[in-house]
Short mmCIF file of C-alpha atoms in Angstrom, two decimals:
data_model
loop_
_atom_site.label_atom_id
_atom_site.label_comp_id
_atom_site.label_asym_id
_atom_site.label_seq_id
_atom_site.Cartn_x
_atom_site.Cartn_y
_atom_site.Cartn_z
CA GLU A 26 35.53 49.96 -45.24
CA ALA A 27 33.64 52.63 -47.75
CA ASP A 28 34.30 53.99 -50.86
CA ILE A 29 33.71 56.88 -51.20
CA TYR A 30 35.19 59.43 -53.12
CA GLN A 31 34.46 63.73 -53.61
CA THR A 32 36.92 65.63 -56.26
CA PRO A 33 38.30 68.49 -55.33
CA ARG A 34 39.58 68.19 -51.92
CA TYR A 35 39.70 72.19 -51.46
CA LEU A 36 38.66 74.96 -54.27
CA VAL A 37 39.38 78.64 -53.93
CA ILE A 38 37.03 80.21 -56.27
CA GLY A 39 35.55 84.01 -56.93
CA THR A 40 32.01 84.67 -56.44
CA GLY A 41 30.19 84.71 -58.85
CA LYS A 42 31.36 81.34 -60.61
CA LYS A 43 29.50 78.30 -61.24
CA ILE A 44 31.06 74.91 -59.44
CA THR A 45 30.29 72.01 -59.71
CA LEU A 46 31.53 69.18 -56.36
CA GLU A 47 32.15 65.55 -57.67
CA CYS A 48 30.94 62.40 -55.65
CA SER A 49 31.13 59.17 -56.39
CA GLN A 50 30.98 55.41 -54.63
CA THR A 51 31.86 51.96 -56.17
CA MET A 52 29.52 50.78 -53.53
CA GLY A 53 26.31 50.37 -55.12
CA HIS A 54 24.92 51.72 -52.33
CA ASP A 55 20.98 53.52 -53.82
CA LYS A 56 21.20 56.03 -50.88
CA MET A 57 23.32 58.90 -51.34
CA TYR A 58 23.46 62.41 -49.05
CA TRP A 59 24.97 65.67 -49.08
CA TYR A 60 25.62 67.52 -45.70
CA GLN A 61 27.56 71.10 -45.32
CA GLN A 62 29.29 71.64 -41.95
CA ASP A 63 30.71 74.51 -40.84
CA PRO A 64 33.48 74.43 -37.87
CA GLY A 65 32.94 73.21 -34.80
CA MET A 66 28.97 72.43 -36.16
CA GLU A 67 26.74 69.86 -36.46
CA LEU A 68 26.44 68.00 -40.09
CA HIS A 69 23.50 69.91 -42.07
CA LEU A 70 21.86 67.80 -44.32
CA ILE A 71 21.14 69.86 -47.66
CA HIS A 72 20.58 67.23 -50.04
CA TYR A 73 20.05 63.20 -50.23
CA SER A 74 18.36 60.99 -53.01
CA TYR A 75 17.44 57.45 -52.83
CA GLY A 76 17.80 55.91 -56.06
CA VAL A 77 18.40 57.50 -59.51
CA ASN A 78 16.31 60.43 -61.02
CA SER A 79 15.20 60.72 -57.28
CA THR A 80 16.72 63.83 -55.15
CA GLU A 81 15.33 65.59 -52.52
CA LYS A 82 16.31 68.67 -50.77
CA GLY A 83 17.52 68.30 -46.67
CA ASP A 84 16.43 70.27 -43.66
CA LEU A 85 19.18 73.25 -44.13
CA SER A 86 18.00 75.20 -47.46
CA SER A 87 20.55 75.28 -49.67
CA GLU A 88 20.73 77.42 -52.81
CA SER A 89 22.82 74.43 -55.26
CA THR A 90 21.28 71.60 -57.09
CA VAL A 91 21.96 68.21 -57.10
CA SER A 92 21.78 64.84 -60.11
CA ARG A 93 21.33 61.70 -59.61
CA ILE A 94 22.09 59.82 -63.42
CA ARG A 95 23.78 57.07 -62.61
CA THR A 96 24.00 54.80 -58.91
CA GLU A 97 27.40 55.70 -58.41
CA HIS A 98 27.14 59.22 -59.10
CA PHE A 99 25.92 62.73 -57.04
CA PRO A 100 27.39 65.97 -58.25
CA LEU A 101 26.37 69.04 -56.16
CA THR A 102 26.35 72.23 -57.94
CA LEU A 103 26.38 75.56 -57.30
CA GLU A 104 25.28 78.01 -60.18
CA SER A 105 26.75 81.39 -58.26
CA ALA A 106 28.58 80.69 -55.49
CA ARG A 107 28.78 83.48 -52.84
CA PRO A 108 30.69 84.32 -50.14
CA SER A 109 28.12 82.59 -47.73
CA HIS A 110 28.51 79.89 -49.55
CA THR A 111 32.27 79.05 -47.32
CA SER A 112 32.26 75.86 -45.80
CA GLN A 113 33.01 71.67 -45.94
CA TYR A 114 30.65 69.81 -47.64
CA LEU A 115 30.66 66.49 -46.77
CA CYS A 116 29.35 63.46 -49.06
CA ALA A 117 28.37 60.29 -47.89
CA SER A 118 26.34 56.53 -48.80
CA SER A 119 24.38 54.23 -47.05
CA ILE A 120 23.30 51.28 -47.20
CA GLY A 121 20.85 50.22 -44.68
CA GLU A 122 20.49 52.91 -41.94
CA THR A 123 24.70 53.20 -41.82
CA GLN A 124 25.75 55.92 -43.59
CA TYR A 125 29.75 56.11 -44.76
CA PHE A 126 31.22 59.93 -45.64
CA GLY A 127 34.18 60.96 -48.36
CA PRO A 128 37.04 63.06 -47.08
CA GLY A 129 34.89 66.13 -47.53
CA THR A 130 35.51 69.08 -50.10
CA ARG A 131 36.43 72.48 -48.36
CA LEU A 132 34.90 75.70 -50.54
CA LEU A 133 36.22 78.84 -49.95
CA VAL A 134 34.26 81.54 -51.84
CA LEU A 135 36.24 85.19 -52.34
CA GLN B 16 15.43 72.57 -28.93
CA LYS B 17 17.57 70.39 -30.69
CA GLU B 18 16.62 66.82 -31.71
CA VAL B 19 20.03 65.95 -30.67
CA GLU B 20 22.85 67.24 -27.36
CA GLN B 21 25.54 66.82 -27.50
CA ASP B 22 28.83 68.63 -25.67
CA PRO B 23 30.57 70.33 -27.72
CA GLY B 24 33.73 70.05 -25.20
CA PRO B 25 36.78 70.35 -25.49
CA LEU B 26 37.32 67.35 -22.72
CA SER B 27 41.43 66.83 -22.84
CA VAL B 28 42.56 63.56 -20.82
CA PRO B 29 45.58 62.40 -19.62
CA GLU B 30 46.51 59.31 -22.37
CA GLY B 31 45.39 56.00 -21.12
CA ALA B 32 41.73 57.37 -19.42
CA ILE B 33 38.86 56.20 -19.63
CA VAL B 34 36.37 58.54 -21.84
CA SER B 35 32.77 59.02 -21.59
CA LEU B 36 31.23 60.74 -24.34
CA ASN B 37 27.03 61.37 -24.21
CA CYS B 38 24.74 62.55 -26.14
CA THR B 39 20.62 62.59 -25.20
CA TYR B 40 17.79 62.75 -26.99
CA SER B 41 13.92 63.96 -27.32
CA ASN B 42 12.72 61.61 -30.51
CA SER B 43 11.87 58.18 -28.70
CA ALA B 44 11.54 57.28 -31.98
CA PHE B 45 15.58 56.83 -32.75
CA GLN B 46 15.98 53.12 -33.30
CA TYR B 47 19.28 53.13 -34.53
CA PHE B 48 22.11 54.90 -33.01
CA MET B 49 26.01 55.56 -34.50
CA TRP B 50 29.02 57.42 -33.17
CA TYR B 51 31.56 58.62 -35.79
CA ARG B 52 35.15 59.73 -35.82
CA GLN B 53 36.14 62.97 -37.71
CA TYR B 54 39.44 64.20 -37.33
CA SER B 55 40.78 67.77 -38.63
CA ARG B 56 39.69 68.42 -42.23
CA LYS B 57 38.26 65.03 -42.53
CA GLY B 58 34.79 63.07 -42.97
CA PRO B 59 33.56 61.39 -40.61
CA GLU B 60 34.34 57.66 -39.90
CA LEU B 61 31.33 55.06 -38.40
CA LEU B 62 32.81 54.04 -35.25
CA MET B 63 29.93 52.04 -33.74
CA TYR B 64 26.19 51.18 -34.89
CA THR B 65 23.55 49.86 -32.48
CA TYR B 66 20.10 49.41 -32.68
CA SER B 67 17.47 49.20 -30.15
CA SER B 68 19.13 49.22 -26.19
CA GLY B 69 22.31 47.69 -24.74
CA ASN B 70 25.94 47.57 -24.91
CA LYS B 71 28.30 47.07 -27.86
CA GLU B 72 31.93 46.30 -27.90
CA ASP B 73 34.85 46.82 -30.15
CA GLY B 74 38.29 46.44 -28.68
CA ARG B 75 38.64 49.94 -26.78
CA PHE B 76 35.51 51.14 -27.69
CA THR B 77 32.02 50.68 -25.32
CA ALA B 78 28.60 52.02 -27.21
CA GLN B 79 25.76 52.37 -24.48
CA VAL B 80 22.15 53.04 -25.61
CA ASP B 81 19.35 53.65 -22.78
CA LYS B 82 16.00 54.26 -24.30
CA SER B 83 13.97 54.85 -21.33
CA SER B 84 16.22 57.74 -20.65
CA LYS B 85 16.95 58.55 -24.36
CA TYR B 86 20.32 58.76 -23.25
CA ILE B 87 23.57 57.55 -25.52
CA SER B 88 27.26 57.27 -24.16
CA LEU B 89 30.53 56.19 -26.27
CA PHE B 90 33.14 54.73 -23.17
CA ILE B 91 36.88 54.43 -24.30
CA ARG B 92 39.18 52.45 -22.58
CA ASP B 93 42.85 53.27 -22.49
CA SER B 94 42.88 56.61 -24.31
CA GLN B 95 45.55 57.12 -26.90
CA PRO B 96 46.82 60.70 -28.39
CA SER B 97 45.58 59.19 -32.07
CA ASP B 98 42.36 59.42 -29.77
CA SER B 99 41.78 63.05 -30.32
CA ALA B 100 39.47 63.68 -32.48
CA THR B 101 35.41 65.12 -32.93
CA TYR B 102 33.19 62.15 -31.86
CA LEU B 103 29.81 62.90 -33.19
CA CYS B 104 26.35 60.51 -32.22
CA ALA B 105 24.12 60.21 -34.55
CA MET B 106 20.58 58.39 -34.87
CA THR B 107 17.61 57.78 -36.95
CA PRO B 108 13.73 56.63 -36.10
CA GLY B 109 14.54 53.92 -39.51
CA THR B 110 13.99 56.89 -42.27
CA GLY B 111 17.23 56.97 -43.98
CA LYS B 112 17.97 60.42 -42.36
CA LEU B 113 20.11 60.90 -39.37
CA ILE B 114 20.40 63.64 -37.11
CA PHE B 115 23.68 64.47 -35.60
CA GLY B 116 24.85 66.13 -32.06
CA GLN B 117 26.92 68.84 -32.38
CA GLY B 118 30.40 66.50 -31.98
CA THR B 119 32.38 66.66 -28.75
CA THR B 120 36.01 67.17 -29.30
CA LEU B 121 38.63 64.94 -27.61
CA GLN B 122 41.91 66.03 -26.90
CA VAL B 123 44.46 62.78 -25.56
CA LYS B 124 47.52 63.97 -23.95
CA PRO B 125 50.57 61.72 -23.88
#
């Protein structure tokens, strides 16, 4: 059973607002990931981290940024939200090659 | 052409049926293969994990990997309405980054 948490679960905000999506895990996993998933579509990797102070961009270009100051915490920030950012954002952590996912944050930008 | 191809369905079966879900892939370097189940508005949940070729069974679920054909399958026996979800295949050569299929939506009717 994986213990990975995301907050908020749902967020509706206006264009131009700065938002931070929180992700935390209690398993001590070094590797963490952020994915973006639109309805009926595959998961796209937007950021990943293999440890503290290590972050990389994923395969899908994203205007978001991430930080990894503590092993258990991997927040994602959008400086100025736009309607095109409306999507579901999934956080995951891994041990070996197996990834465990949080419940996701559904973001709606008006 | 996508690295991982998965028929999005939807697939509808009666309760008790045997379900076969499949993915094909093009990268012969893939060594680790996973199946995830995702309920609506939830994060993906790991179902099965297989390394290299062969079969793996867990209760009503059986995962098969045929590396020579670049083809993986998930079989669900005695399907239940609670199995209704989207099933995602995922794979990696061992880089820590997973490549996902688009997901197949399954509906099991009582």
